[in-house]
Amino acid sequence: GQHFLGIEGLPEDQIEILLDRAENYALLNRSRKTPRNLLRERTLITLFFENSTRTRTSFELAGKRLGADVINMSVSTSSVSKGETLLDTAYTLNAMRADLLVIRHAQSGAPALLAQKVDASVINAGDGTHEHPTQALLDALTIRRHFGKLTGLTVAICGDIAHSRVARSNIILLKTMGCNVRVIGPRTLLPSTIAKMGATPYYSMDEGVKNVDVIMMLRLQRERMSAGLIPSTREYFRFFGLDRRRLNLAKSNALVMHPGPLNRGIEIDSHVADDPHQSVIQEQVEMGVAVRMAVLEKFSHIKAQP
Ligand code: CP
Protein backbone atom coordinates (compact mmCIF):
# COMPACT_ATOMS: atom_id res chain seq x y z
CA GLY A 1 0.00 0.00 0.00
CA GLN A 2 0.83 3.70 0.03
CA HIS A 3 1.93 4.82 3.48
CA PHE A 4 1.77 8.04 5.49
CA LEU A 5 4.85 8.02 7.68
CA GLY A 6 5.65 11.71 8.06
CA ILE A 7 5.34 15.27 6.79
CA GLU A 8 8.96 15.12 5.58
CA GLY A 9 8.94 14.78 1.81
CA LEU A 10 5.31 15.84 1.43
CA PRO A 11 5.27 18.71 -1.10
CA GLU A 12 3.39 21.97 -0.57
CA ASP A 13 0.65 21.18 -3.09
CA GLN A 14 -0.06 17.81 -1.45
CA ILE A 15 -0.34 19.48 1.96
CA GLU A 16 -2.69 22.07 0.47
CA ILE A 17 -4.89 19.35 -1.08
CA LEU A 18 -5.09 17.45 2.23
CA LEU A 19 -6.02 20.65 4.08
CA ASP A 20 -8.71 21.47 1.51
CA ARG A 21 -10.18 17.96 1.78
CA ALA A 22 -10.09 18.20 5.58
CA GLU A 23 -11.84 21.59 5.49
CA ASN A 24 -14.55 19.94 3.40
CA TYR A 25 -14.90 17.15 5.98
CA ALA A 26 -15.04 19.68 8.83
CA LEU A 27 -18.14 21.18 7.20
CA LEU A 28 -19.69 17.76 6.52
CA ASN A 29 -19.04 16.72 10.14
CA ARG A 30 -20.90 19.77 11.42
CA SER A 31 -23.92 19.05 9.24
CA ARG A 32 -23.73 15.27 9.93
CA LYS A 33 -23.57 14.55 6.21
CA THR A 34 -20.44 12.45 5.89
CA PRO A 35 -20.18 9.92 2.99
CA ARG A 36 -20.75 6.68 4.89
CA ASN A 37 -20.15 4.55 1.81
CA LEU A 38 -16.69 5.85 1.05
CA LEU A 39 -14.73 3.24 3.04
CA ARG A 40 -17.36 0.49 2.99
CA GLU A 41 -15.79 -2.99 3.02
CA ARG A 42 -12.50 -1.45 4.18
CA THR A 43 -10.96 -2.50 7.47
CA LEU A 44 -9.04 -0.06 9.64
CA ILE A 45 -7.07 -1.34 12.63
CA THR A 46 -5.64 1.04 15.22
CA LEU A 47 -2.59 -0.26 17.04
CA PHE A 48 -1.46 2.00 19.88
CA PHE A 49 1.62 0.96 21.84
CA GLU A 50 1.50 4.29 23.68
CA ASN A 51 -1.51 5.86 25.38
CA SER A 52 -3.75 8.27 23.53
CA THR A 53 -7.03 10.09 23.98
CA ARG A 54 -7.33 12.36 20.94
CA THR A 55 -5.49 10.56 18.16
CA ARG A 56 -6.94 7.09 18.72
CA THR A 57 -10.50 8.31 19.24
CA SER A 58 -10.43 10.63 16.24
CA PHE A 59 -9.01 7.96 13.89
CA GLU A 60 -11.81 5.65 15.05
CA LEU A 61 -14.44 8.34 14.49
CA ALA A 62 -12.91 9.29 11.14
CA GLY A 63 -13.05 5.68 9.96
CA LYS A 64 -16.62 5.21 11.16
CA ARG A 65 -17.85 8.44 9.62
CA LEU A 66 -16.58 7.14 6.26
CA GLY A 67 -18.12 3.71 6.79
CA ALA A 68 -15.02 1.60 7.47
CA ASP A 69 -14.97 -1.41 9.80
CA VAL A 70 -12.82 -0.14 12.66
CA ILE A 71 -11.01 -2.38 15.13
CA ASN A 72 -9.07 -0.91 18.04
CA MET A 73 -6.36 -3.33 19.09
CA SER A 74 -5.87 -2.93 22.79
CA VAL A 75 -2.15 -3.49 23.08
CA SER A 76 -2.14 -3.97 26.86
CA THR A 77 -4.64 -6.87 26.58
CA SER A 78 -3.12 -8.28 23.36
CA SER A 79 -0.52 -11.01 23.01
CA VAL A 80 2.18 -8.32 23.00
CA SER A 81 2.04 -8.79 26.78
CA LYS A 82 3.03 -12.45 26.19
CA GLY A 83 6.15 -11.42 24.31
CA GLU A 84 4.86 -11.26 20.73
CA THR A 85 6.97 -8.83 18.70
CA LEU A 86 5.77 -5.79 16.79
CA LEU A 87 6.43 -7.55 13.49
CA ASP A 88 4.65 -10.77 14.46
CA THR A 89 1.70 -8.67 15.61
CA ALA A 90 1.74 -6.90 12.26
CA TYR A 91 1.92 -10.17 10.26
CA THR A 92 -1.07 -11.44 12.23
CA LEU A 93 -3.14 -8.35 11.44
CA ASN A 94 -1.96 -8.53 7.84
CA ALA A 95 -3.29 -12.09 7.55
CA MET A 96 -6.70 -10.72 8.57
CA ARG A 97 -6.49 -8.46 5.50
CA ALA A 98 -6.59 -5.07 7.14
CA ASP A 99 -6.55 -2.24 4.60
CA LEU A 100 -5.28 0.48 6.90
CA LEU A 101 -3.05 0.16 9.96
CA VAL A 102 -2.82 3.20 12.21
CA ILE A 103 0.11 2.81 14.56
CA ARG A 104 1.59 4.70 17.52
CA HIS A 105 4.84 3.44 19.00
CA ALA A 106 7.49 4.69 21.45
CA GLN A 107 10.24 3.82 18.99
CA SER A 108 11.02 6.27 16.17
CA GLY A 109 10.77 4.43 12.87
CA ALA A 110 8.41 1.66 14.02
CA PRO A 111 5.72 2.60 11.44
CA ALA A 112 8.35 2.64 8.66
CA LEU A 113 9.51 -0.83 9.66
CA LEU A 114 5.93 -2.08 9.63
CA ALA A 115 5.29 -0.49 6.25
CA GLN A 116 7.95 -2.71 4.70
CA LYS A 117 6.30 -5.87 5.99
CA VAL A 118 2.55 -5.53 5.51
CA ASP A 119 0.17 -5.09 2.58
CA ALA A 120 -1.98 -2.53 4.39
CA SER A 121 -1.40 1.21 4.17
CA VAL A 122 0.44 2.22 7.34
CA ILE A 123 -0.40 5.55 8.93
CA ASN A 124 1.91 7.02 11.55
CA ALA A 125 -0.05 8.17 14.63
CA GLY A 126 3.14 9.23 16.43
CA ASP A 127 6.50 7.42 16.62
CA GLY A 128 8.92 8.21 19.42
CA THR A 129 10.50 11.62 18.95
CA HIS A 130 10.26 11.39 15.15
CA GLU A 131 6.93 12.51 13.62
CA HIS A 132 3.21 12.93 14.31
CA PRO A 133 2.07 13.95 10.81
CA THR A 134 -1.71 14.12 11.32
CA GLN A 135 -1.15 16.42 14.31
CA ALA A 136 0.80 18.86 12.13
CA LEU A 137 -1.98 18.80 9.52
CA LEU A 138 -4.71 19.50 12.06
CA ASP A 139 -2.65 22.32 13.57
CA ALA A 140 -2.11 23.84 10.12
CA LEU A 141 -5.81 23.56 9.29
CA THR A 142 -6.76 25.29 12.55
CA ILE A 143 -4.31 28.13 11.85
CA ARG A 144 -5.45 28.48 8.23
CA ARG A 145 -9.11 28.74 9.29
CA HIS A 146 -8.26 31.75 11.46
CA PHE A 147 -5.85 33.63 9.21
CA GLY A 148 -7.05 32.42 5.81
CA LYS A 149 -3.47 31.44 4.90
CA LEU A 150 -0.24 30.07 6.32
CA THR A 151 2.39 31.91 4.28
CA GLY A 152 4.10 34.75 6.14
CA LEU A 153 2.76 33.91 9.61
CA THR A 154 5.13 33.69 12.57
CA VAL A 155 4.60 30.64 14.77
CA ALA A 156 6.36 30.05 18.10
CA ILE A 157 6.61 26.44 19.31
CA CYS A 158 7.41 26.42 23.02
CA GLY A 159 8.70 23.95 25.56
CA ASP A 160 10.07 20.44 25.31
CA ILE A 161 11.19 20.59 21.70
CA ALA A 162 13.80 17.85 22.15
CA HIS A 163 11.30 15.07 22.80
CA SER A 164 8.49 16.36 20.62
CA ARG A 165 7.41 14.60 17.44
CA VAL A 166 4.66 17.24 17.27
CA ALA A 167 7.30 19.98 17.08
CA ARG A 168 9.28 18.15 14.37
CA SER A 169 6.26 17.53 12.15
CA ASN A 170 5.04 21.09 12.67
CA ILE A 171 8.40 22.68 11.87
CA ILE A 172 8.64 20.71 8.62
CA LEU A 173 5.07 21.49 7.58
CA LEU A 174 5.07 25.16 8.56
CA LYS A 175 8.44 25.81 6.85
CA THR A 176 7.15 24.08 3.71
CA MET A 177 4.13 26.38 3.74
CA GLY A 178 6.22 29.55 4.10
CA CYS A 179 5.81 30.33 7.81
CA ASN A 180 8.50 31.82 10.06
CA VAL A 181 9.03 29.29 12.84
CA ARG A 182 10.53 30.02 16.25
CA VAL A 183 11.30 27.39 18.86
CA ILE A 184 11.47 28.43 22.51
CA GLY A 185 12.75 26.43 25.45
CA PRO A 186 15.53 25.79 27.94
CA ARG A 187 18.84 24.80 26.33
CA THR A 188 18.50 21.27 27.72
CA LEU A 189 15.26 20.80 25.74
CA LEU A 190 16.31 22.64 22.57
CA PRO A 191 18.61 20.48 20.43
CA SER A 192 21.02 22.17 18.01
CA THR A 193 19.65 20.05 15.14
CA ILE A 194 16.60 22.35 15.17
CA ALA A 195 18.60 25.08 13.45
CA LYS A 196 19.13 22.72 10.52
CA MET A 197 15.36 22.41 10.22
CA GLY A 198 15.09 26.16 9.71
CA ALA A 199 13.52 27.20 13.01
CA THR A 200 15.00 30.12 14.97
CA PRO A 201 15.85 29.19 18.59
CA TYR A 202 14.98 31.40 21.57
CA TYR A 203 16.02 30.65 25.13
CA SER A 204 13.82 33.39 26.64
CA MET A 205 10.05 32.99 26.49
CA ASP A 206 9.46 36.78 26.67
CA GLU A 207 11.72 37.34 23.65
CA GLY A 208 10.39 34.38 21.70
CA VAL A 209 6.67 35.19 21.84
CA LYS A 210 7.09 38.86 20.95
CA ASN A 211 4.79 39.78 18.02
CA VAL A 212 4.04 36.21 16.95
CA ASP A 213 0.75 35.18 15.30
CA VAL A 214 0.56 31.76 16.93
CA ILE A 215 1.87 30.32 20.21
CA MET A 216 1.97 26.55 20.27
CA MET A 217 2.64 25.09 23.73
CA LEU A 218 4.05 21.62 24.37
CA ARG A 219 3.88 19.26 27.33
CA LEU A 220 7.04 18.22 29.20
CA GLN A 221 7.46 14.62 28.08
CA ARG A 222 8.77 13.21 31.34
CA GLU A 223 8.33 9.65 30.05
CA ARG A 224 11.14 10.34 27.56
CA MET A 225 13.50 12.03 30.08
CA SER A 226 15.92 10.35 32.42
CA ALA A 227 14.93 10.95 36.04
CA GLY A 228 17.76 13.35 36.90
CA LEU A 229 16.96 15.69 33.99
CA ILE A 230 13.28 16.38 34.69
CA PRO A 231 12.89 20.12 35.44
CA SER A 232 11.07 21.21 38.58
CA THR A 233 7.54 22.19 37.56
CA ARG A 234 7.49 25.47 39.51
CA GLU A 235 10.75 26.65 37.98
CA TYR A 236 9.60 25.52 34.55
CA PHE A 237 6.35 27.48 34.68
CA ARG A 238 8.19 30.58 35.93
CA PHE A 239 10.60 30.59 32.98
CA PHE A 240 8.68 28.90 30.16
CA GLY A 241 5.00 28.76 31.15
CA LEU A 242 2.41 30.67 29.11
CA ASP A 243 0.45 33.11 31.25
CA ARG A 244 -1.60 36.20 30.40
CA ARG A 245 1.34 38.60 30.68
CA ARG A 246 3.38 36.61 28.17
CA LEU A 247 0.43 36.08 25.85
CA ASN A 248 0.04 39.88 25.75
CA LEU A 249 3.55 40.16 24.27
CA ALA A 250 2.33 38.35 21.12
CA LYS A 251 0.08 40.02 18.52
CA SER A 252 -3.28 41.02 19.97
CA ASN A 253 -5.13 38.39 17.92
CA ALA A 254 -2.53 35.65 18.48
CA LEU A 255 -3.81 32.09 18.71
CA VAL A 256 -3.01 29.85 21.67
CA MET A 257 -2.58 26.21 20.67
CA HIS A 258 -1.72 22.96 22.44
CA PRO A 259 -1.78 19.44 20.96
CA GLY A 260 -2.85 18.00 24.30
CA PRO A 261 -2.71 16.40 26.76
CA LEU A 262 -2.42 19.62 28.84
CA ASN A 263 -0.59 19.83 32.10
CA ARG A 264 -2.30 22.90 33.54
CA GLY A 265 -0.05 25.09 35.64
CA ILE A 266 3.13 23.47 34.28
CA GLU A 267 3.43 24.71 30.69
CA ILE A 268 0.21 26.71 30.47
CA ASP A 269 -1.95 28.76 32.83
CA SER A 270 -5.54 27.51 33.02
CA HIS A 271 -7.11 30.88 32.16
CA VAL A 272 -5.02 31.13 29.01
CA ALA A 273 -5.80 27.54 28.00
CA ASP A 274 -9.52 28.29 28.34
CA ASP A 275 -9.49 31.81 26.89
CA PRO A 276 -12.65 32.03 24.76
CA HIS A 277 -11.12 34.42 22.20
CA GLN A 278 -7.54 33.27 21.76
CA SER A 279 -7.37 29.58 22.71
CA VAL A 280 -8.23 27.23 19.85
CA ILE A 281 -7.41 24.00 21.68
CA GLN A 282 -10.91 22.54 21.25
CA GLU A 283 -10.99 23.51 17.59
CA GLN A 284 -7.72 21.63 17.11
CA VAL A 285 -9.46 18.50 18.43
CA GLU A 286 -12.42 19.05 16.10
CA MET A 287 -10.10 19.51 13.10
CA GLY A 288 -8.32 16.30 14.15
CA VAL A 289 -11.32 14.22 13.08
CA ALA A 290 -11.63 16.07 9.76
CA VAL A 291 -7.92 15.77 8.97
CA ARG A 292 -7.93 12.05 9.71
CA MET A 293 -10.90 11.57 7.40
CA ALA A 294 -8.94 13.28 4.61
CA VAL A 295 -5.89 11.12 5.36
CA LEU A 296 -7.90 7.88 5.39
CA GLU A 297 -9.52 8.87 2.10
CA LYS A 298 -6.15 9.61 0.48
CA PHE A 299 -4.34 6.53 1.72
CA SER A 300 -7.07 4.00 1.03
CA HIS A 301 -6.79 4.68 -2.72
CA ILE A 302 -10.33 5.87 -3.11
CA LYS A 303 -11.19 8.65 -5.50
CA ALA A 304 -12.28 11.80 -3.73
CA GLN A 305 -16.02 12.49 -3.68
CA PRO A 306 -17.64 15.92 -3.63
N1 CP B 1 -2.17 15.29 20.58
C1 CP B 1 -2.16 13.96 20.78
O1 CP B 1 -1.52 13.18 20.07
O2 CP B 1 -2.96 13.54 21.83
P1 CP B 1 -3.14 12.02 22.31
O3 CP B 1 -1.81 11.57 22.85
O4 CP B 1 -4.22 12.07 23.37
O5 CP B 1 -3.54 11.21 21.12
mmCIF file of C-alpha atoms in Angstrom, residues 21 24-25 35 37-38 297 302-306:
data_model
loop_
_atom_site.group_PDB
_atom_site.id
_atom_site.type_symbol
_atom_site.label_atom_id
_atom_site.label_comp_id
_atom_site.label_asym_id
_atom_site.label_seq_id
_atom_site.Cartn_x
_atom_site.Cartn_y
_atom_site.Cartn_z
ATOM 1 C CA ARG A 21 -10.180 17.962 1.783
ATOM 2 C CA ASN A 24 -14.555 19.942 3.400
ATOM 3 C CA TYR A 25 -14.900 17.150 5.980
ATOM 4 C CA PRO A 35 -20.181 9.921 2.994
ATOM 5 C CA ASN A 37 -20.148 4.550 1.811
ATOM 6 C CA LEU A 38 -16.687 5.854 1.046
ATOM 7 C CA GLU A 297 -9.519 8.872 2.103
ATOM 8 C CA ILE A 302 -10.328 5.871 -3.112
ATOM 9 C CA LYS A 303 -11.194 8.651 -5.499
ATOM 10 C CA ALA A 304 -12.278 11.805 -3.729
ATOM 11 C CA GLN A 305 -16.019 12.494 -3.681
ATOM 12 C CA PRO A 306 -17.643 15.925 -3.635
#
